Coordinates of C-alpha atoms and ligand atoms in Angstrom, one line a residue:
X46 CA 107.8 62.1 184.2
X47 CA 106.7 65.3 185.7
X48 CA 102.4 65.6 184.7
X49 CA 102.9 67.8 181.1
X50 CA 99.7 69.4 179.5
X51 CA 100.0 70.5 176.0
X52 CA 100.1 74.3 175.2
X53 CA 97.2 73.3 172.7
X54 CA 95.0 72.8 175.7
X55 CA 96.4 75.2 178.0
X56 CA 93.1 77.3 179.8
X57 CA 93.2 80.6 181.4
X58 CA 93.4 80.6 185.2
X59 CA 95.3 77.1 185.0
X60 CA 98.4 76.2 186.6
X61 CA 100.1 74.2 184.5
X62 CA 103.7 72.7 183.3
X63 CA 104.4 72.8 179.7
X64 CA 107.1 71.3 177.5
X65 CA 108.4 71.4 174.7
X66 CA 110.9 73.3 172.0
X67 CA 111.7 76.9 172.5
X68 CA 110.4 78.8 168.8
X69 CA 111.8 82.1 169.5
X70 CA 112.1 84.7 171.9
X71 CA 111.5 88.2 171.3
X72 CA 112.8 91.0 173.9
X73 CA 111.5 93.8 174.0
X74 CA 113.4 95.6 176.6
X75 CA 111.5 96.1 180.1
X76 CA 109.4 92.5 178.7
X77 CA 110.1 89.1 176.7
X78 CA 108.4 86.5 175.2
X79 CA 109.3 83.4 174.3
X80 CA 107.3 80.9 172.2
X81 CA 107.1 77.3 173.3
X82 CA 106.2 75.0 170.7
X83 CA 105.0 71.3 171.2
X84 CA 103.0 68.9 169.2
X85 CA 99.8 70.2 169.3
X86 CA 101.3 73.9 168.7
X87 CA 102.5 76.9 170.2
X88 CA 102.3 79.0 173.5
X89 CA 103.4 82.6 174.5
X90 CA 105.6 83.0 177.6
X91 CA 105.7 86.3 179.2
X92 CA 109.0 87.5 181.5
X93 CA 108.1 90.9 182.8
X94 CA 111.6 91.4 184.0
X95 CA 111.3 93.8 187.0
X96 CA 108.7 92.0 188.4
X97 CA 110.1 88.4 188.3
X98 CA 112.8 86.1 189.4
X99 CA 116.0 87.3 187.9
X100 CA 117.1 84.0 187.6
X101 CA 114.0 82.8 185.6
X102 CA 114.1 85.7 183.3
X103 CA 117.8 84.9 182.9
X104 CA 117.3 80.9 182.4
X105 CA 114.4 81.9 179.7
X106 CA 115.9 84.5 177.7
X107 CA 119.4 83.1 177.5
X108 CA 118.4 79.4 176.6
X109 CA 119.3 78.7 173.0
X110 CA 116.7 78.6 170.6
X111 CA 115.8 74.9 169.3
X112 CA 116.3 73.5 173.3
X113 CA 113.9 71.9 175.3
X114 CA 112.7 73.7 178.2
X115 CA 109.6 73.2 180.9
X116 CA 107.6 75.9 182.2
X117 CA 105.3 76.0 185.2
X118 CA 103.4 78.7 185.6
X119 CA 99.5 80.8 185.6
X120 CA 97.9 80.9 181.9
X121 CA 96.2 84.6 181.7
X122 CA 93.7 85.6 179.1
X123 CA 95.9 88.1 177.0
X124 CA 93.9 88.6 173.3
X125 CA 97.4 89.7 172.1
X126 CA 98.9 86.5 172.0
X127 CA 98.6 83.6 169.0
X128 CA 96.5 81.8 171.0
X129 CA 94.9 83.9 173.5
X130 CA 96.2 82.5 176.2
X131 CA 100.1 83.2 177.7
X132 CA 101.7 81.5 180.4
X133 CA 103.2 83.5 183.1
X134 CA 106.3 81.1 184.4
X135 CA 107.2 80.3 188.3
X136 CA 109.9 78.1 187.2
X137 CA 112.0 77.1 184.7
X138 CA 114.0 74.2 183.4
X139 CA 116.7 73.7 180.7
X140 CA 115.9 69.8 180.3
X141 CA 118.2 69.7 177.0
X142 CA 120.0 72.6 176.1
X143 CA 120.5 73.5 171.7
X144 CA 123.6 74.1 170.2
X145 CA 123.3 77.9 169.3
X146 CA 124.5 77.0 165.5
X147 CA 122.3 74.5 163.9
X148 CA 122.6 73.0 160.7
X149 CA 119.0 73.7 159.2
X150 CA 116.9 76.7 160.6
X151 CA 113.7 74.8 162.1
X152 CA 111.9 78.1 161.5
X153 CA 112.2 78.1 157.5
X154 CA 113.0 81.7 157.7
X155 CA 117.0 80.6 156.2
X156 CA 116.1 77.8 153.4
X157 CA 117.9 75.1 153.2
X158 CA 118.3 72.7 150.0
X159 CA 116.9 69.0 149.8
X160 CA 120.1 67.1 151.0
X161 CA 121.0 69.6 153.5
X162 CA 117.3 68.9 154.9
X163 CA 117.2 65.0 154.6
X164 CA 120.8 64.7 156.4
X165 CA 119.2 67.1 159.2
X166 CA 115.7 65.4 159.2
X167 CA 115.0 65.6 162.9
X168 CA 115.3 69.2 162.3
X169 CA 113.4 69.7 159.3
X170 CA 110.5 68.0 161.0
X171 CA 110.0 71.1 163.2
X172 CA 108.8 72.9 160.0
X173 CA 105.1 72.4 160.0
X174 CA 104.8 72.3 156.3
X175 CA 107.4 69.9 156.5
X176 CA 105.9 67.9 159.7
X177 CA 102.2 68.2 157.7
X178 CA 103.4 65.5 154.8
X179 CA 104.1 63.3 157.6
X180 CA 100.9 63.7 159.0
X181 CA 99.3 63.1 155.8
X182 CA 101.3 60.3 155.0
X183 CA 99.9 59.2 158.6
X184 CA 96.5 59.2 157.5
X185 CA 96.5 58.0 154.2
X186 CA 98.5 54.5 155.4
X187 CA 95.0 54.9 158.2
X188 CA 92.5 55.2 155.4
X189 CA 94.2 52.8 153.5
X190 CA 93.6 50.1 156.4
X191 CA 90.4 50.8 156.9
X192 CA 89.4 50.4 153.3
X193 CA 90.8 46.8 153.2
X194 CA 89.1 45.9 156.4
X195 CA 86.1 47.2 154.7
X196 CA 86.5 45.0 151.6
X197 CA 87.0 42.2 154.4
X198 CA 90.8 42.0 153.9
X199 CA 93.4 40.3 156.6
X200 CA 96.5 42.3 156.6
X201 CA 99.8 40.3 156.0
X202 CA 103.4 40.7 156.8
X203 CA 105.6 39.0 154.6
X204 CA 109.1 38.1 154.6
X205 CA 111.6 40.5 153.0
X206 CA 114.6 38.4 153.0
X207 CA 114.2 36.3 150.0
X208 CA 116.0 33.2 148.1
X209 CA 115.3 34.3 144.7
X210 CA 113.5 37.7 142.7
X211 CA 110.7 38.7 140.8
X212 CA 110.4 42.0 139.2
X213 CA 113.5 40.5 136.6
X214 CA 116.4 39.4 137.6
X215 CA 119.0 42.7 137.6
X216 CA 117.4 44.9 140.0
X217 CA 117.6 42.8 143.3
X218 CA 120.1 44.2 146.1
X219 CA 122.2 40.8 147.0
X220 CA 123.3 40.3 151.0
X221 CA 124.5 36.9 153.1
X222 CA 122.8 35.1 154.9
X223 CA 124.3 32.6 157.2
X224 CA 127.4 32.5 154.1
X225 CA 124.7 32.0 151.5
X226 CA 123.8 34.7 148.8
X227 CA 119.9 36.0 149.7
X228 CA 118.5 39.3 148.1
X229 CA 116.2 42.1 149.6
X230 CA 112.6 41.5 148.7
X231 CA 111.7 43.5 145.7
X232 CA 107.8 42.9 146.0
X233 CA 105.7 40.5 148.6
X234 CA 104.2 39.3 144.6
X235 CA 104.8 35.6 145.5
X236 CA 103.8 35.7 149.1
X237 CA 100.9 36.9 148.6
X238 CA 99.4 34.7 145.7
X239 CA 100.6 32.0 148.7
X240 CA 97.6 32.9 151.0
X241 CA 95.2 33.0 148.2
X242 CA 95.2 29.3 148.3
X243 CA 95.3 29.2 152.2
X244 CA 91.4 30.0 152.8
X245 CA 92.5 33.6 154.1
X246 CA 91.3 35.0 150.2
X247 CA 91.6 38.1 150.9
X248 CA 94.6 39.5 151.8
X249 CA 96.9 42.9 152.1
X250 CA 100.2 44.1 153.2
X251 CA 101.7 47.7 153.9
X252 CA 105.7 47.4 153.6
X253 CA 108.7 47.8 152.5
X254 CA 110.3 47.2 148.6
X255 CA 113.7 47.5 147.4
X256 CA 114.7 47.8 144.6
X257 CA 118.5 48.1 143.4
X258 CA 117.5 50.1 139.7
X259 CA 119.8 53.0 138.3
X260 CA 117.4 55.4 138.5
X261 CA 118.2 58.4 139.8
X262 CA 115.0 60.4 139.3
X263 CA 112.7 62.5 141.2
X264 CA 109.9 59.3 141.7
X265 CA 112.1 56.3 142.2
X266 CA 113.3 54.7 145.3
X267 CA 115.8 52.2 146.3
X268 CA 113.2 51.2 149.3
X269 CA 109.7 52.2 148.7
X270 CA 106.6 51.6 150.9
X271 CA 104.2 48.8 148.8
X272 CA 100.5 48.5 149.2
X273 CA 99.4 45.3 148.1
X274 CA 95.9 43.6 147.5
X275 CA 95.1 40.3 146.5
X276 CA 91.8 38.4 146.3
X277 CA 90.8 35.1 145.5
X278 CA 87.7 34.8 143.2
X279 CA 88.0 37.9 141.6
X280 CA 89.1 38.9 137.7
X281 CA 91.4 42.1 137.1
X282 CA 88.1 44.3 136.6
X283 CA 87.0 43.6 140.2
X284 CA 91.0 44.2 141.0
X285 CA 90.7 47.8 139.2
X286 CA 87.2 48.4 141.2
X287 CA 89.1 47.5 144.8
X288 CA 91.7 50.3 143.9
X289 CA 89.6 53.0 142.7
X290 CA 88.0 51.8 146.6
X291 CA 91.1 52.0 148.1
X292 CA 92.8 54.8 146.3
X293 CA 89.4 57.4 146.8
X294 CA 89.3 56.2 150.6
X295 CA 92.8 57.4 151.2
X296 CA 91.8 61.2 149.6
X297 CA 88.6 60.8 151.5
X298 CA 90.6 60.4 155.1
X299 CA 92.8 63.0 154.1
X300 CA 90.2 65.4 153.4
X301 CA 88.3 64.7 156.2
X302 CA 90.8 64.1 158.5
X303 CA 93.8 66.3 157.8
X304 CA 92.0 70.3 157.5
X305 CA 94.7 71.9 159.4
X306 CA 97.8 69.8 157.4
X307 CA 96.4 70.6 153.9
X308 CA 95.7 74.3 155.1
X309 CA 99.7 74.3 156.2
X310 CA 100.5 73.1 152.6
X311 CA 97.9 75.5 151.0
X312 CA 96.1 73.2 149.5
X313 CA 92.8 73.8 151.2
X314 CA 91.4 75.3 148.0
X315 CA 92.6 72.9 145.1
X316 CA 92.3 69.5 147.3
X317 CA 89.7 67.5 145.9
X318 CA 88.3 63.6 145.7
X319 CA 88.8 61.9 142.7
X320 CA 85.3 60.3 141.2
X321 CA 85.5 57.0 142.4
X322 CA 85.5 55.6 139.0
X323 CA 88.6 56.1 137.0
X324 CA 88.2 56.2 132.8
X325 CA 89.8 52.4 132.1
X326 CA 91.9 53.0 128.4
X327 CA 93.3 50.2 126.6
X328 CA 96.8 50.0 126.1
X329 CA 96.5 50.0 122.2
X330 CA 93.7 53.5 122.4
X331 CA 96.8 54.6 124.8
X332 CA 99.5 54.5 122.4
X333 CA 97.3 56.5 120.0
X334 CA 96.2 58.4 122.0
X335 CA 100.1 59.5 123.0
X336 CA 101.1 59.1 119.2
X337 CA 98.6 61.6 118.7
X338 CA 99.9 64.2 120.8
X339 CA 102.8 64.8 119.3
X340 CA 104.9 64.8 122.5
X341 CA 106.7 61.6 121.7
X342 CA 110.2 61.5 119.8
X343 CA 108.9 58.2 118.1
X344 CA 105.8 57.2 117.5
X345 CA 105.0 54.3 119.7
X346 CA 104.2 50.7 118.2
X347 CA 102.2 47.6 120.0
X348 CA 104.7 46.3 122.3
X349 CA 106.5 49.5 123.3
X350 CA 106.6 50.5 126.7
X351 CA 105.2 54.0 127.7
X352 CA 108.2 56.6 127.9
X353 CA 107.6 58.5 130.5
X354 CA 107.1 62.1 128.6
X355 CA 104.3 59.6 126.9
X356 CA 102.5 58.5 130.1
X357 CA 102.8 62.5 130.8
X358 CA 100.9 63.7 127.6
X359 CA 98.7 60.7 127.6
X360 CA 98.1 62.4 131.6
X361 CA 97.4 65.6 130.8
X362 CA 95.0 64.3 128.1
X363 CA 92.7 62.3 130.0
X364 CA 93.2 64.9 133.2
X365 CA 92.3 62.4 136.5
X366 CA 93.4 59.4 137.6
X367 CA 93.0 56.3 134.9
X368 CA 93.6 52.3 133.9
X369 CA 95.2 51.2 131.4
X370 CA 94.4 47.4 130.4
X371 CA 94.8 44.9 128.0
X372 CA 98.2 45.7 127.8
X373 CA 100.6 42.9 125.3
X374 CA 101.0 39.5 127.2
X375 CA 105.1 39.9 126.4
X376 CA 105.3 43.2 128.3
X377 CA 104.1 41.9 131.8
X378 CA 105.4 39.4 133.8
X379 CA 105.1 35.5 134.3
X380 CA 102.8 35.8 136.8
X381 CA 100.1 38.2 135.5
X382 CA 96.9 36.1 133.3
X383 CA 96.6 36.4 129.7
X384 CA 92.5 36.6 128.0
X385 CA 91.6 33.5 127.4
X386 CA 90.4 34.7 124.1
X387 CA 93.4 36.2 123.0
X388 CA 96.8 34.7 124.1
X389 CA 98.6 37.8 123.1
X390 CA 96.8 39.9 125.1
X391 CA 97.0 40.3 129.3
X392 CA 94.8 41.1 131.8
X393 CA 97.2 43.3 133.5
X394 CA 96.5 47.0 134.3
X395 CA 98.4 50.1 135.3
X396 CA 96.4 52.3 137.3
X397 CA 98.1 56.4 136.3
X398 CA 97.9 59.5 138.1
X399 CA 97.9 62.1 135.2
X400 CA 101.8 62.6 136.3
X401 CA 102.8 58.9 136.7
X402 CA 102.1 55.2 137.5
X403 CA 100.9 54.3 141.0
X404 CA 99.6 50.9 140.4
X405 CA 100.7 47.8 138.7
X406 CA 98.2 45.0 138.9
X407 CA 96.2 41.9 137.1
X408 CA 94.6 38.8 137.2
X409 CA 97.0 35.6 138.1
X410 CA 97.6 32.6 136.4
X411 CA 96.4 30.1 139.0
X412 CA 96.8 27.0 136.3
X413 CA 99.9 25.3 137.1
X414 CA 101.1 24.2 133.7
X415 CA 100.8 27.9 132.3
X416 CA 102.2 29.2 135.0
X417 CA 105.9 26.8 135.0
X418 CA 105.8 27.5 131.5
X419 CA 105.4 31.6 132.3
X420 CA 108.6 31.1 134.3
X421 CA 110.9 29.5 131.3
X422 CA 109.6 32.0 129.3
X423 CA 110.9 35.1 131.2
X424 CA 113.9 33.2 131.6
X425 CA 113.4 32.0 135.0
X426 CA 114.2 28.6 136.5
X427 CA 111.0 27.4 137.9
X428 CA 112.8 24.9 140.2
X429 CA 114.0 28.0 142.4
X430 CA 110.4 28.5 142.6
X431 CA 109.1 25.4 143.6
X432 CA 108.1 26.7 147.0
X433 CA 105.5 28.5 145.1
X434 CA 104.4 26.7 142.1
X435 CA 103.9 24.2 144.0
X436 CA 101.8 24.9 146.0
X437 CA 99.2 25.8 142.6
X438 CA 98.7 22.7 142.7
X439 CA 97.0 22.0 146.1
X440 CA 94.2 24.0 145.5
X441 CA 94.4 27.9 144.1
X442 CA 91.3 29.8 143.2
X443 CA 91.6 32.1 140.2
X444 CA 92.8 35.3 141.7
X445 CA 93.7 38.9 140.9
X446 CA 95.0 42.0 142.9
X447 CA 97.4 45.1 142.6
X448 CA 100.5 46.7 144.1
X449 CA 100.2 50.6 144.8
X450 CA 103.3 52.4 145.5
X451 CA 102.9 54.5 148.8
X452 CA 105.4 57.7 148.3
X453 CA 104.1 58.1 144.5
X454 CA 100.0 58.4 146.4
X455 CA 101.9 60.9 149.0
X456 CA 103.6 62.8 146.5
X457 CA 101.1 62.9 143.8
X458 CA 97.9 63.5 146.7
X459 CA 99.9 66.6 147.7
X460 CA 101.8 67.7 144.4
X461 CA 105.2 67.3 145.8
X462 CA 107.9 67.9 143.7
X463 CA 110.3 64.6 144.7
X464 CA 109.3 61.7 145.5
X465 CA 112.1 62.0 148.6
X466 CA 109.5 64.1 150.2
X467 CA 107.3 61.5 150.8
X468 CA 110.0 59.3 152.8
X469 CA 111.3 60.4 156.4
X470 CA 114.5 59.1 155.5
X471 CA 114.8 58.1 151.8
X472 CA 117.4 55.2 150.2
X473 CA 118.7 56.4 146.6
X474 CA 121.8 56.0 145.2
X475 CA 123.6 58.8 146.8
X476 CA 121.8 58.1 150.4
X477 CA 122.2 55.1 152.9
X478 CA 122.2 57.1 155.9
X479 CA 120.7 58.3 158.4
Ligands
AMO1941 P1 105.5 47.3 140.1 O1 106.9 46.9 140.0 O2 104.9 48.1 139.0 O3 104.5 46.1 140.4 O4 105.3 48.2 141.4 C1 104.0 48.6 141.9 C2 104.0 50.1 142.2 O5 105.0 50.4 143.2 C3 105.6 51.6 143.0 N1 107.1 51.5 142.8 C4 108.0 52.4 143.2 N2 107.9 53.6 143.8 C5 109.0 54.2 144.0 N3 110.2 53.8 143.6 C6 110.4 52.7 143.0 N4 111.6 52.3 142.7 C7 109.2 51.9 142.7 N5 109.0 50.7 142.1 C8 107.7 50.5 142.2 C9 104.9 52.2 141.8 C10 104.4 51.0 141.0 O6 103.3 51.3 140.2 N6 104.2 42.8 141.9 C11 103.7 44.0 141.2 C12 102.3 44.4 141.7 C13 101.2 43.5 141.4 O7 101.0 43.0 140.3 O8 100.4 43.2 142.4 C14 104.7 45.1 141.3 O9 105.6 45.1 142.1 O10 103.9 53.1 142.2

């Protein structure tokens, strides 16, 4: 490819060929501009029509807005333009030309609603407010990372073509395999627990989810991004302490790293970093505390799962991100630890963002006994499992760890309304393609 320097870095006195998408052009009569936008931002062209190539004025004013085009030409000082600089052109090239109607106008000046937008997302992604939650998003997954190296992590990739479930049976999406029924991977749960007993310890994963549930809400996906710890030699506390870690680092890299996004999204002012220790609440001061508000139809007894206008005024009570623990054993699943004191009682936790779960998490039963009985007690045939339970008894540490679901830290971090703004190209019940 021809050399290409990026408008954001475009000097006066240089001679330089630029690239990119034409923003607009704006004729004025006896001169035009046209505004070339790239990654790294935009740039002012300047046809002074008498003076120049009829045929480069021509090729510049007349190309469609939206197409690609490449510019050579002088970058003068003018103090008039966005950026100070404008580019003068001795040549011009349509590399791919735009229709003239599109389907979504890339310059947000006509709106366009959600569907319209996720069916045209190529498009879309020329908004910059829009092209900023990507960024972020970006960022975040960076942070993320770099906080598990940091806790001395090795990240994992796990298969997500599976034999059998976990989350309960009905929400798995079923495909064939080689004639043989197999189900998308609804959580890397058992995988992970796997390497626990393998000497790597410490382990996490950034991937993908499905689930096949009903819901057609504004924070649920069919396929949603999972980020998943798991540590050997830890209990759930020291799980709870490695997400407030991991969670805070991902606002930290954001604020730090994304000043121009969040300025985009106007969030300059408001953005903040949670303190890095979240208020832990037991799941029986939680129903009280929700009881108490008033907000609920019912009042909620022990055993009850938080509705979610509960977990909302239980939110807006406690006002930042928070635990809740010591939830009943029979509401979390086979795998999670109950107190050894207390039978009744788990060691699971939800971590909550005043508006909605982000974290499920707990300490494991690593005893093998307990954890084949677990199985026939949710129902579940532990011979499917074997591959797994198996392997608890070769040598498995006590362990613990959490899963945090990716969009809802997007959406939440930035106050987006739907969750589908958090995916580039979201799965929900109405929406398998593109
Ligand atoms: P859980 O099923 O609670 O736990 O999922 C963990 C987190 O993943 C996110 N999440 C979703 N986000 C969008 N759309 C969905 N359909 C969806 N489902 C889940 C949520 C949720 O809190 N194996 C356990 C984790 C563990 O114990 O380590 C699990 O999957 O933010």
């Amino acid at each position: 490819m021809q050399e290409r320097t990026l408008t954001a870095e475009v000097a006066p006195s240089d001679e330089v060929t630029i690239a990119g998408w034409v923003h607009e052009i704006r004729d004025l009569g006896g001169i035009a501009f046209l505004i070339l936008r790239d990654r790294s931002g935009k740039i002012q062209v300047k046809f002074e029509k008498d003076e120049m190539d009829d045929e480069i004025v021509q090729t510049g004013l007349d190309v469609p807005r939206e197409s690609v085009i490449s510019i050579t030409g002088v970058a003068d000082e003018e103090p008039r333009a966005p950026t100070d600089v404008e580019i003068v052109p001795t040549a011009i090239e349509v590399v791919s030309s735009a229709d003239t109607e599109l389907p979504l106008d890339p310059s947000g000046k006509v709106s366009a609603d959600l569907s319209t937008r996720l069916d045209n997302r190529t498009l879309d992604l020329r908004k910059n407010e829009v092209k900023a939650v990507f960024q972020i998003r970006s960022e975040i997954l960076r942070a993320t990372r770099n906080a598990f190296r940091e806790l001395d992590c090795t990240e994992i990739n796990t298969p997500k073509i599976v034999a059998t479930g976990t989350e309960g049976g009905t929400e798995l999406f079923p495909i064939t395999y080689f004639g043989e029924e197999a189900f998308m991977n609804q959580s890397p749960q058992l995988f992970k627990q796997l390497m626990i007993g393998s000497g790597l310890e410490r382990v996490f994963e950034i991937g993908p989810i499905f689930r096949a549930e009903e819901h057609n809400t504004p924070r649920h996906l069919n396929e949603a991004t999972s980020i998943d710890f798991e540590s050997a030699f830890i209990d759930h506390t020291e799980a709870m302490d490695a997400c407030e870690y991991v969670v805070t680092a991902a606002y930290e890299g954001v604020a730090q790293n994304c000043i121009a996004e969040l300025e985009t999204l106007g969030l300059s002012d408001e953005f903040s970093v949670p303190d890095e220790t979240f208020p832990r609440i037991t799941y029986q001061e939680a129903i009280e505390r929700i009881n108490a508000t008033g907000e609920v139809d019912e009042q909620l007894l022990w055993g009850d799962d938080l509705p979610t206008d509960g977990e909302r005024a239980l939110g807006a009570d406690v006002g930042s991100h928070y635990f809740i623990t010591d939830w009943p054993s029979a509401i979390k699943p086979f795998y999670i630890k109950d107190h050894d004191d207390d039978e009744t009682l788990s060691t699971g936790f939800d971590m909550m963002h005043p508006q909605m779960e982000l974290v499920s998490g707990g300490q494991r039963e690593h005893r093998y006994e307990h954890l084949v009985d677990g199985f026939e007690q949710q129902g579940l045939d532990p011979e499917q499992f074997e591959y797994y339970t198996k392997m608890f008894r070769y040598g498995m540490p006590p362990h613990a760890g959490w899963g945090l679901g990716g969009e809802r830290l997007v959406m939440t971090m930035l106050g987006l309304e739907n969750i589908r703004e958090a995916v580039i190209f979201p799965r929900d019940r109405q929406r398998l393609s593109p």
